[in-house]
XYZ file of C-alpha atoms in Angstrom:
559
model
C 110.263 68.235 105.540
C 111.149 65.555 102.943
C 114.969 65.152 102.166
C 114.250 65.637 98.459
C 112.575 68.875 99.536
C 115.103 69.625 101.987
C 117.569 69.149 98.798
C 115.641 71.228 96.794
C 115.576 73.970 99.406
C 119.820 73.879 99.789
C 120.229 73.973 96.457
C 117.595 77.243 95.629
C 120.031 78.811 98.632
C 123.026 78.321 96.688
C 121.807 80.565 93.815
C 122.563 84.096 93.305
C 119.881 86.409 94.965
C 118.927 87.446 91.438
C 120.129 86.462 88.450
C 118.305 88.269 86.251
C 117.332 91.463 87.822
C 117.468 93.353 84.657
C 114.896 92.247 83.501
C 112.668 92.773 86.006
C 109.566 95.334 86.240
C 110.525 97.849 89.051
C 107.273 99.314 90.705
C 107.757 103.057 90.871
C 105.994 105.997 91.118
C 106.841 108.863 88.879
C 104.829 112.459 90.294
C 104.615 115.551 87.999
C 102.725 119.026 89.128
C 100.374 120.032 86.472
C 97.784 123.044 85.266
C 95.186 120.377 84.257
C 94.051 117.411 84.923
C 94.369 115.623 81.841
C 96.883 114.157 79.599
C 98.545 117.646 78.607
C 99.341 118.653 81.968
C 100.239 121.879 80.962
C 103.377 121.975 82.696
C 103.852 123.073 86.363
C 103.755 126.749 85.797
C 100.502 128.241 87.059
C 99.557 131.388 86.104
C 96.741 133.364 87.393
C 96.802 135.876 84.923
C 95.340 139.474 86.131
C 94.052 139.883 89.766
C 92.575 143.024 90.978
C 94.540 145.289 93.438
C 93.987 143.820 96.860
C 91.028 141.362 95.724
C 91.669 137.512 96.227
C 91.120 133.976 94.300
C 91.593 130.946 94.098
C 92.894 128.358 91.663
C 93.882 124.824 91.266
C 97.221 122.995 91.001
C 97.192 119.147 90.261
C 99.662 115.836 91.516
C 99.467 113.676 88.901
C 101.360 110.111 89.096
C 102.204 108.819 86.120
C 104.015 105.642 87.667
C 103.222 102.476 88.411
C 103.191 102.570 92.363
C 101.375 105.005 94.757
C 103.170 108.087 95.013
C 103.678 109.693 98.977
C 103.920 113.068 99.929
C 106.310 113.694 102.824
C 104.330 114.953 105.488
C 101.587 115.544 103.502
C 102.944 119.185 103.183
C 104.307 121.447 100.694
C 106.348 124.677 101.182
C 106.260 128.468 99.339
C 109.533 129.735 97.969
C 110.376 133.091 97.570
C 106.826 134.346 98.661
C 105.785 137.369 100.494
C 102.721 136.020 101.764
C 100.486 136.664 99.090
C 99.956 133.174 98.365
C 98.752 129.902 100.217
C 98.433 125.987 99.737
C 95.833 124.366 100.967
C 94.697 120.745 100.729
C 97.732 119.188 99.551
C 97.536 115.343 99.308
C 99.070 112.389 101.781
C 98.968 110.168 98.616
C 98.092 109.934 95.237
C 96.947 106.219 93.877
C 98.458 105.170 90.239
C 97.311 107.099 87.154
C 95.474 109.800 89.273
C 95.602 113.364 89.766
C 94.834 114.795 93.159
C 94.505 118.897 93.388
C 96.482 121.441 95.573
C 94.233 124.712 96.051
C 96.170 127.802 95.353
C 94.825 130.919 97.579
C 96.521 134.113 96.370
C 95.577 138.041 97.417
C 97.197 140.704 95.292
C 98.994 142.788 97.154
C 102.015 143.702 94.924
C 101.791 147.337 93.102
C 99.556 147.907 90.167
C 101.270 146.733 86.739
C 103.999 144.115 88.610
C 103.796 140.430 88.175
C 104.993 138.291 91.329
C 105.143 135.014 91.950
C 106.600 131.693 94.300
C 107.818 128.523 94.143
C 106.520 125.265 94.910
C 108.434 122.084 96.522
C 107.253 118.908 97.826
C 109.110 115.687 98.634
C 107.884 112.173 97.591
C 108.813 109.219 97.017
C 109.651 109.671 93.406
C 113.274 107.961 93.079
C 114.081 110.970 90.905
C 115.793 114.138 91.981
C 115.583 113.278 95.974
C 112.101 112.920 95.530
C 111.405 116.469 94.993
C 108.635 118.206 92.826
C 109.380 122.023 91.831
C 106.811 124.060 90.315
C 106.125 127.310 90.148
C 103.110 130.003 91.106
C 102.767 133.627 88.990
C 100.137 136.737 88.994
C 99.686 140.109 87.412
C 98.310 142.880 89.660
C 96.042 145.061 87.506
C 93.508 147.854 88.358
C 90.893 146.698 86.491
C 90.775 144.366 84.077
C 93.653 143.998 81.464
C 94.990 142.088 78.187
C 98.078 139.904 78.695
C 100.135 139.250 75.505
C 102.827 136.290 75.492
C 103.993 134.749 72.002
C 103.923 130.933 71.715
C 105.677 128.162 68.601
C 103.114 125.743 69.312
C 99.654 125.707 71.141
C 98.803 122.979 73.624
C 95.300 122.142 75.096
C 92.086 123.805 73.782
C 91.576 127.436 73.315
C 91.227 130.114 76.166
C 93.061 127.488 78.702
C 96.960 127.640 77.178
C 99.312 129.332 79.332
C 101.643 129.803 77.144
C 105.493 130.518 77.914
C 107.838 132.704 74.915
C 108.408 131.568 71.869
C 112.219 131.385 71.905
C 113.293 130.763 68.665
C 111.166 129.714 65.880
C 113.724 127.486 63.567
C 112.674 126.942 60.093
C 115.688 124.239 59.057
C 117.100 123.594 56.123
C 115.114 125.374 53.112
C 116.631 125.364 49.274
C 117.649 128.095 48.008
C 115.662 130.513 45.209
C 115.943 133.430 43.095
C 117.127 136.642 44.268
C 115.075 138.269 41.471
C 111.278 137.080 42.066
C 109.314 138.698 45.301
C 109.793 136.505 48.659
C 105.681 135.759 47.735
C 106.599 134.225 44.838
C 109.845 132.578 46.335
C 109.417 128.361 47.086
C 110.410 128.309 50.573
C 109.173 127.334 54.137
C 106.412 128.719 56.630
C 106.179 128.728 60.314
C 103.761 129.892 62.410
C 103.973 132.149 65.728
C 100.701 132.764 67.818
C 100.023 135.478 70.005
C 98.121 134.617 73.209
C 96.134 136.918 75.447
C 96.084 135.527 78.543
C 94.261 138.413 80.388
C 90.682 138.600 81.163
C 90.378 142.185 78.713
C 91.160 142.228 74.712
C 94.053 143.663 73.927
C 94.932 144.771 69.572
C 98.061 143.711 67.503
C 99.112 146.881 66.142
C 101.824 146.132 63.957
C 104.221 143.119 62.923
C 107.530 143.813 61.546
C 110.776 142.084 60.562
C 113.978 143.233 61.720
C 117.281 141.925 59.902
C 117.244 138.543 57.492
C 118.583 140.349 53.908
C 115.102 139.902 52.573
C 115.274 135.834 53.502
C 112.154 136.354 55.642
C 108.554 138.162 54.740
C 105.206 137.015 53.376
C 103.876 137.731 56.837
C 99.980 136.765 56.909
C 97.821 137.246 60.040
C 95.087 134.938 60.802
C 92.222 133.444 63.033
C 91.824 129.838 62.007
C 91.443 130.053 58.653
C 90.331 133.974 58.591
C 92.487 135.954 56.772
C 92.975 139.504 59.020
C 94.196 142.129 56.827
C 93.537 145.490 58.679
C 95.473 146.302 61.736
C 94.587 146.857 64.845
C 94.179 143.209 64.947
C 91.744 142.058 67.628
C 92.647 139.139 70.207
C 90.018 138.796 72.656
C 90.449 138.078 76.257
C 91.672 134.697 77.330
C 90.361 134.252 80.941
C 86.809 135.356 82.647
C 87.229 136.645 85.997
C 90.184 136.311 88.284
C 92.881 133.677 89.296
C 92.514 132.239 85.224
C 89.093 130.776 84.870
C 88.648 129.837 81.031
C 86.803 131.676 78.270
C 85.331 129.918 75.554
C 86.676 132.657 73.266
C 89.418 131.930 70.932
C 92.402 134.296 72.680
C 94.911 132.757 69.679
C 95.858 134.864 66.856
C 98.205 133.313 64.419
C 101.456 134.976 62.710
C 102.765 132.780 59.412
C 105.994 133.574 58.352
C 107.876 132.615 55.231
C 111.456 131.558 54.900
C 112.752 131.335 51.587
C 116.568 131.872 51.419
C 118.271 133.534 48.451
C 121.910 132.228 49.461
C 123.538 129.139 51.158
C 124.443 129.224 54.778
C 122.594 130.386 57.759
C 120.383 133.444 58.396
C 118.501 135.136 61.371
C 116.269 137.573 62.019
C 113.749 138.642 64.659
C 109.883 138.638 64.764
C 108.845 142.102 65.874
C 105.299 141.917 67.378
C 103.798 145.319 68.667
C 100.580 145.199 70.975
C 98.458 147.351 73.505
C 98.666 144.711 75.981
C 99.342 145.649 79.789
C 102.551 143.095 79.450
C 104.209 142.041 76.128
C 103.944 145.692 74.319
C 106.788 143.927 72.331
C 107.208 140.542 71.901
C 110.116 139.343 69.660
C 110.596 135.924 68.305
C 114.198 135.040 67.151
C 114.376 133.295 63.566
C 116.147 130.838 62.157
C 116.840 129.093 58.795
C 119.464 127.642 56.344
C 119.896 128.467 52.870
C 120.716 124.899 51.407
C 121.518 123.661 48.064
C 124.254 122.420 46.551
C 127.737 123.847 48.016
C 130.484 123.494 50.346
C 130.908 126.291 52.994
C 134.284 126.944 55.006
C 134.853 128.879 57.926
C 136.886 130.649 57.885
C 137.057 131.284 53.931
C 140.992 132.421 55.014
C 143.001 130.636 58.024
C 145.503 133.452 59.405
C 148.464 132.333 61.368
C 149.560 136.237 61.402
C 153.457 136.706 61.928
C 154.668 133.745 64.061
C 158.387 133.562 65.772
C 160.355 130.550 63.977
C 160.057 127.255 65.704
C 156.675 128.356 67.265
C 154.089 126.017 66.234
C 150.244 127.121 65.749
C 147.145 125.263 64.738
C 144.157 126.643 63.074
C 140.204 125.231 62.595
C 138.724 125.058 59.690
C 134.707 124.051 59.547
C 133.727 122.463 56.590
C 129.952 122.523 55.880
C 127.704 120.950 53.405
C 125.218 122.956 53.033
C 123.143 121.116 50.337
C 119.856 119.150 50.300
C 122.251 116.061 49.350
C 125.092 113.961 49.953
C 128.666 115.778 48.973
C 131.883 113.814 48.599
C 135.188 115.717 49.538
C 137.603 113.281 47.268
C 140.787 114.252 48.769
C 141.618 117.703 50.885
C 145.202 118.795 50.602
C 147.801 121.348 50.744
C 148.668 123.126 47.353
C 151.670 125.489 48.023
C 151.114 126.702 44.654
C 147.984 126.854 43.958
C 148.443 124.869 40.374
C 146.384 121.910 41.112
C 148.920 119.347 43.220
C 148.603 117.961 46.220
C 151.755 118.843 48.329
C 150.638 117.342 51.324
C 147.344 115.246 51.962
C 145.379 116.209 54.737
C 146.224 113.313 57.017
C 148.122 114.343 59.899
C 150.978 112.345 59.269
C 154.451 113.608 60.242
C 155.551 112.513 56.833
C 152.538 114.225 54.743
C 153.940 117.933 55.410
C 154.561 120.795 52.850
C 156.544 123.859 52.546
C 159.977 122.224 53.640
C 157.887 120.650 56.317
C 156.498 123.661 57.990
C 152.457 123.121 57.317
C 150.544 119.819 57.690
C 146.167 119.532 58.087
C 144.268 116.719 59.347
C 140.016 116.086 59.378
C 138.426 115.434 62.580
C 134.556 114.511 62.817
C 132.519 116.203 65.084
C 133.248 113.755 67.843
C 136.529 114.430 67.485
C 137.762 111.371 65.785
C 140.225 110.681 63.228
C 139.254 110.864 59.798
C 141.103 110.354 56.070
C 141.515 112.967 53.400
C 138.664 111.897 51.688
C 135.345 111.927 53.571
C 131.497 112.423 53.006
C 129.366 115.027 53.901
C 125.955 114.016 55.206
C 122.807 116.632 54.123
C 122.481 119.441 55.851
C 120.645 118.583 59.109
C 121.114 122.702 60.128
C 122.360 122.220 63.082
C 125.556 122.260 64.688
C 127.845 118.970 64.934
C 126.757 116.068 62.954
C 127.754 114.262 60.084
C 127.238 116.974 57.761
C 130.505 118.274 58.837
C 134.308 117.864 59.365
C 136.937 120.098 61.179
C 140.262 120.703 59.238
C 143.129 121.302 61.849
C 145.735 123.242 59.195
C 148.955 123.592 61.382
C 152.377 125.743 60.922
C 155.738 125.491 62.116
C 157.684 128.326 60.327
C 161.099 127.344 59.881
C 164.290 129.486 59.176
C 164.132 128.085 56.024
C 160.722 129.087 55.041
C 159.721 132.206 57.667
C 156.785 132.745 55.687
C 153.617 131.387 54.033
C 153.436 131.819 50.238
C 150.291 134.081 49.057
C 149.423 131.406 46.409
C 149.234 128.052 49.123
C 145.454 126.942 49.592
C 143.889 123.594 51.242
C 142.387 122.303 48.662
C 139.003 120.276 48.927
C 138.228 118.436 45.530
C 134.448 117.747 45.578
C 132.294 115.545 43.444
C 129.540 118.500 43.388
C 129.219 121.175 41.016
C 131.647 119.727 38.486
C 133.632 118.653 40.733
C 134.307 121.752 42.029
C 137.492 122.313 43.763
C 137.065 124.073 47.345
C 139.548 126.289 48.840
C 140.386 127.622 51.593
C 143.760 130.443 51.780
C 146.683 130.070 54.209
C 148.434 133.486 55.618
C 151.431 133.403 57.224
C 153.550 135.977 57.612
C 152.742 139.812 56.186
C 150.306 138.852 53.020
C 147.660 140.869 51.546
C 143.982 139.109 51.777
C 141.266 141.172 49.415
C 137.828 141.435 50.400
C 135.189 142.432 48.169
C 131.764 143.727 49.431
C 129.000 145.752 47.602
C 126.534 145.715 50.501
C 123.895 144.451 48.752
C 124.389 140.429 48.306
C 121.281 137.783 47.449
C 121.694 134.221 46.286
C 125.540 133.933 46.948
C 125.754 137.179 44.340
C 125.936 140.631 44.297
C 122.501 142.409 43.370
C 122.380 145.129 41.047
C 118.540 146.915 41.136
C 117.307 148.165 38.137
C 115.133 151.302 37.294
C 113.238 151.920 34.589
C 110.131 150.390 32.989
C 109.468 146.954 34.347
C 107.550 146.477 31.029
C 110.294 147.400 28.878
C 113.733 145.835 29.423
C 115.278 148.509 26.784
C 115.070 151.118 29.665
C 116.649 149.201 32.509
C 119.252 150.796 33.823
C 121.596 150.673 36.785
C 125.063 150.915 38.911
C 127.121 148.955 40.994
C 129.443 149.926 43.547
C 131.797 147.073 44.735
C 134.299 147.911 47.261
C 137.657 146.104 47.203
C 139.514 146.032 51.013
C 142.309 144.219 51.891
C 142.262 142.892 55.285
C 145.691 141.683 55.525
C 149.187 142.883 57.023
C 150.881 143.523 53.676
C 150.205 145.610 50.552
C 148.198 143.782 48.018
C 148.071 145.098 44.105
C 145.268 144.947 41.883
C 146.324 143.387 38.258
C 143.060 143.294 36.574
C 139.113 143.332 36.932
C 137.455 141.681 33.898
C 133.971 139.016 33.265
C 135.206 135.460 33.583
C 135.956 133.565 30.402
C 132.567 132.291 28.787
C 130.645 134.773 29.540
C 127.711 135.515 27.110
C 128.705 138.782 24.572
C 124.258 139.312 24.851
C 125.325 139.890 28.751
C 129.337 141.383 28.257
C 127.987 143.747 26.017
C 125.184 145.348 28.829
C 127.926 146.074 31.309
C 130.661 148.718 31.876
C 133.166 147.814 34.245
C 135.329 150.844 35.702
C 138.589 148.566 36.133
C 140.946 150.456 38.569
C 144.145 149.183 36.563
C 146.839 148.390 38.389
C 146.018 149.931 41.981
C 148.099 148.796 45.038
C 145.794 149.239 48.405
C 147.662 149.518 51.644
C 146.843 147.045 54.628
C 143.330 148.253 56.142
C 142.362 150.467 52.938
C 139.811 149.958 50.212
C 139.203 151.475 46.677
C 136.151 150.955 44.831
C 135.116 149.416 41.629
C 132.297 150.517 39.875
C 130.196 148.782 37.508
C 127.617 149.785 35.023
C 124.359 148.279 33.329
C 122.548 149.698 30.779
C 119.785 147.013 28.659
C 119.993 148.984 25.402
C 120.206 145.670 23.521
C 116.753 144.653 24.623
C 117.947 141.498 25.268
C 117.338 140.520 28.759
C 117.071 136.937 29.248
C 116.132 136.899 32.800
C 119.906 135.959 33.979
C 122.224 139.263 32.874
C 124.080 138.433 35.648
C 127.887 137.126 35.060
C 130.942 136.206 37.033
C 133.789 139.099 37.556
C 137.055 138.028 37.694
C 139.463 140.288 40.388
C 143.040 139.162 39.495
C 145.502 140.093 42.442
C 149.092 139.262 43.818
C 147.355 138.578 47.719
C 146.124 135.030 49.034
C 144.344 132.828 46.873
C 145.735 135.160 43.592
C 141.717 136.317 42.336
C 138.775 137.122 43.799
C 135.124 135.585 41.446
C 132.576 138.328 42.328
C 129.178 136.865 40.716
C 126.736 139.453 39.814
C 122.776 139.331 38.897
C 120.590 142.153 37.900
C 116.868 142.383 39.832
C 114.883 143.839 37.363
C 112.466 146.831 38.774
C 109.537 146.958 40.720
């Protein structure tokens, strides 16, 4: 060796072993067990679908390796979990090269009763660097008597038809939709569809007999079935057989049928409701698919509307969340958010956190916190709905109280106060309870676009006959007696609309903690002057939290 090699050589020894190892490519092999051999993999549930009472198959799991190195099998074996001996592995690969898939022959004889579904787990160990090296799948059959529909709802459909195996749909989430109006049929409603399918994966048809929606205040209907683009009007609705044979082996029939479902909201905030899907199949008689959806537009929702501290001993300090939501299709700016002690418009105390920003002789303080739990001012933005939890389209006010000899008590009239830059810059608020207070909650039972419906009857032709009654019933929830002053329509409201209403005020009516009275209200269209919006905003003066209740009401005109 040269010295100027020799040289060379020292100093290479002198560097780090690898300076950059970051950056380089690792060789690894990545294994997945699969239903296919192709780039859908289907997942490494493998269902056989119906087998005859004591008859046998056969059917075909795959080892793919989607990484860049061979992938081994440890002791070219794999091992049954949970299996009675009804099912077998044969054939299972030593190694599988880069980018291939190498198959695992299933042998299964149905010896489980008639009706049941069994099934076993799969493990085998590789070199995979992930999870120990260990591949989990899993191995499932129906035992039949003869040959049998299989029903199983799916959100999306994978691979070609006849050869999905599909698992439940478990919740089909529409997302934020705008709001409409109450009064037009959900058909004619803007909103959102979704689609459910129903799969037979047995080798028999099986019929659809009815679809039905359970819950959602009328958010949710337009329900059309259909195969492809084939309308299917009539029930029973036909879904023909998914598999030919035993142990899955695909039919070219089309075993899909598809559900659309419309969302179209009538009020802001979220709503639910379940898909109700009734069939003659041998398993999934009833399938039900959760739904999901939120009304958006352009509002501010708290919850709760009322933070109760209830009756706390002096000196004993207790904090309260409050979630503020935007649930609007934009951007919504919360100026400032405050304490108002008197409910008269000033800030008392800015919702900061800061010892020194209190209210109430120092006795109630609120600060925002982000989603992640960080600090934030008393003015902050509201992102647009996203409809799901957490996020930026959301803050948490933490409204503490430390009742004081001084001031035992929280006055009925304090609020936190969020002033908005939306809807006029409305001003958001939220009531405070502490101490005995009465809280009044009013509830007609029948509520549609953030309002109270009244249905009409008469002739949907002639508005001069439209008639109808409301029954709103006035409860106060709280821990002290709360007095009715006065139930009138807000200032402003049309004399066309004040003149089509009766409203049976109840005067001056105290209601106990826990008890209600009702307040009924009449509509009669004599005027014939029914402008599509006779709705109007009552006003429900009080001497509880927050001081008046604004009860909005809209007439749906008859069907």
């Amino acid at each position: 060796m040269t010295r100027r090699v020799a040289l060379l050589a020292a100093a290479i020894s002198l560097l780090p072993a690898c300076q950059f190892c970051d950056d380089v490519q690792q060789f690894l092999p990545a294994g997945e067990l699969c239903t296919s051999a192709d780039d859908a993999c289907g997942g490494p549930l493998l269902d056989l679908g119906p087998v005859t009472s004591g008859g046998t198959c056969t059917a075909t799991l795959y080892l793919h390796n989607g990484g860049n190195a061979d992938l081994e099998v440890v002791g070219g074996t794999a091992q049954l979990l949970d299996a009675d001996g009804d099912f077998a592995l044969q054939n299972v690969p030593a190694l599988v090269r880069l980018g291939a898939y190498e198959s695992i022959v299933v042998g299964y004889t149905a010896g489980a009763t008639v009706g049941q579904r069994e099934g076993a787990g799969v493990e085998l160990q590789t070199n995979d660097p992930d999870d120990d090296g260990f591949l989990r799948g899993s191995i499932t059959a129906f035992v039949a008597a003869a040959p049998v529909g299989l029903a199983v709802s799916a959100c999306d459909l994978v691979g070609s038809a006849g050869t999905s195996r599909q698992s439940p749909c478990e919740l089909s989430d529409f997302g934020a939709v705008p709001t409409s109006n109450a009064a037009e049929p959900i058909e004619a409603r803007p909103g959102a569809l979704r689609t459910v399918f129903v799969v037979n994966n047995g080798n028999a048809p099986l019929n659809i007999q009815s679809v039905v929606l359970s819950g959602g205040d009328g958010n949710y209907g337009g329900i059309t079935l259909r195969r492809g683009a084939q309308v299917l009007s009539t029930f029973p609705v036909a879904v023909p057989a998914g598999v030919d044979g035993e142990c899955g082996a695909p039919s070219s029939a089309d075993n899909v049928v598809a559900i659309d479902v419309k969302f179209a909201p009538t009020a802001l905030g979220a709503s639910v409701a379940t898909l109700q899907i009734l069939t003659d199949g041998a398993e999934g008689a009833l399938l039900e698919v959760p739904l999901s959806g939120v009304g958006a537009g352009t509002g501010i929702l708290t919850n709760p509307e009322v933070v109760r501290f209830g009756e706390v001993t002096v000196g004993e300090i207790v904090t309260q969340d409050v979630l503020v939501q935007n649930v609007g299709s934009n951007t919504a700016a919360v100026n400032t958010s405050c304490i108002d002690v008197e409910d008269d418009g000033t800030c008392d105390a800015d919702c900061t956190g800061s010892d020194t920003e209190t209210a109430l002789g120092g006795t109630v303080r609120c600060e925002v916190k982000r989603s992640d739990g960080s600090h934030e001012g008393k003015g902050f933005v509201l992102e647009a709905t996203d409809a799901q939890e957490g996020g930026d389209d959301e803050r948490t006010l933490l409204v503490t109280w430390l009742p004081s000899a001084a001031a035992p008590s929280i006055p009925a009239t304090a609020v936190v106060a969020l002033k908005s830059n939306i809807q006029n810059n409305k001003v958001f608020k939220v009531g405070l309870v502490g101490g005995a207070a009465g809280v009044l909650v009013v509830d007609s039972g029948v509520v549609c676009q953030d309002s109270h419906c009244l249905q009409a009857s008469g002739d949907p032709g002639d508005v001069s006959t439209w008639t109808g009654t409301l029954t709103l019933t006035l409860t106060n929830t709280g821990t002290a007696p709360l007095v009715i002053q006065s139930a009138a329509a807000e200032d402003g409201t049309p004399p066309t609309i004040v003149d089509d209403w009766t409203i049976g005020a109840p005067g001056t009516e105290t209601i106990a903690p826990n008890a209600s009275t009702t307040l009924t209200l009449t509509y009669a269209n004599t005027a014939n002057d029914f402008s599509g919006a006779d709705g109007f905003d009552l006003i429900v003066d009080h001497d509880g939290v927050l001081g008046s209740a604004l009860v909005s009401i809209i007439v749906v005109p008859p069907t």
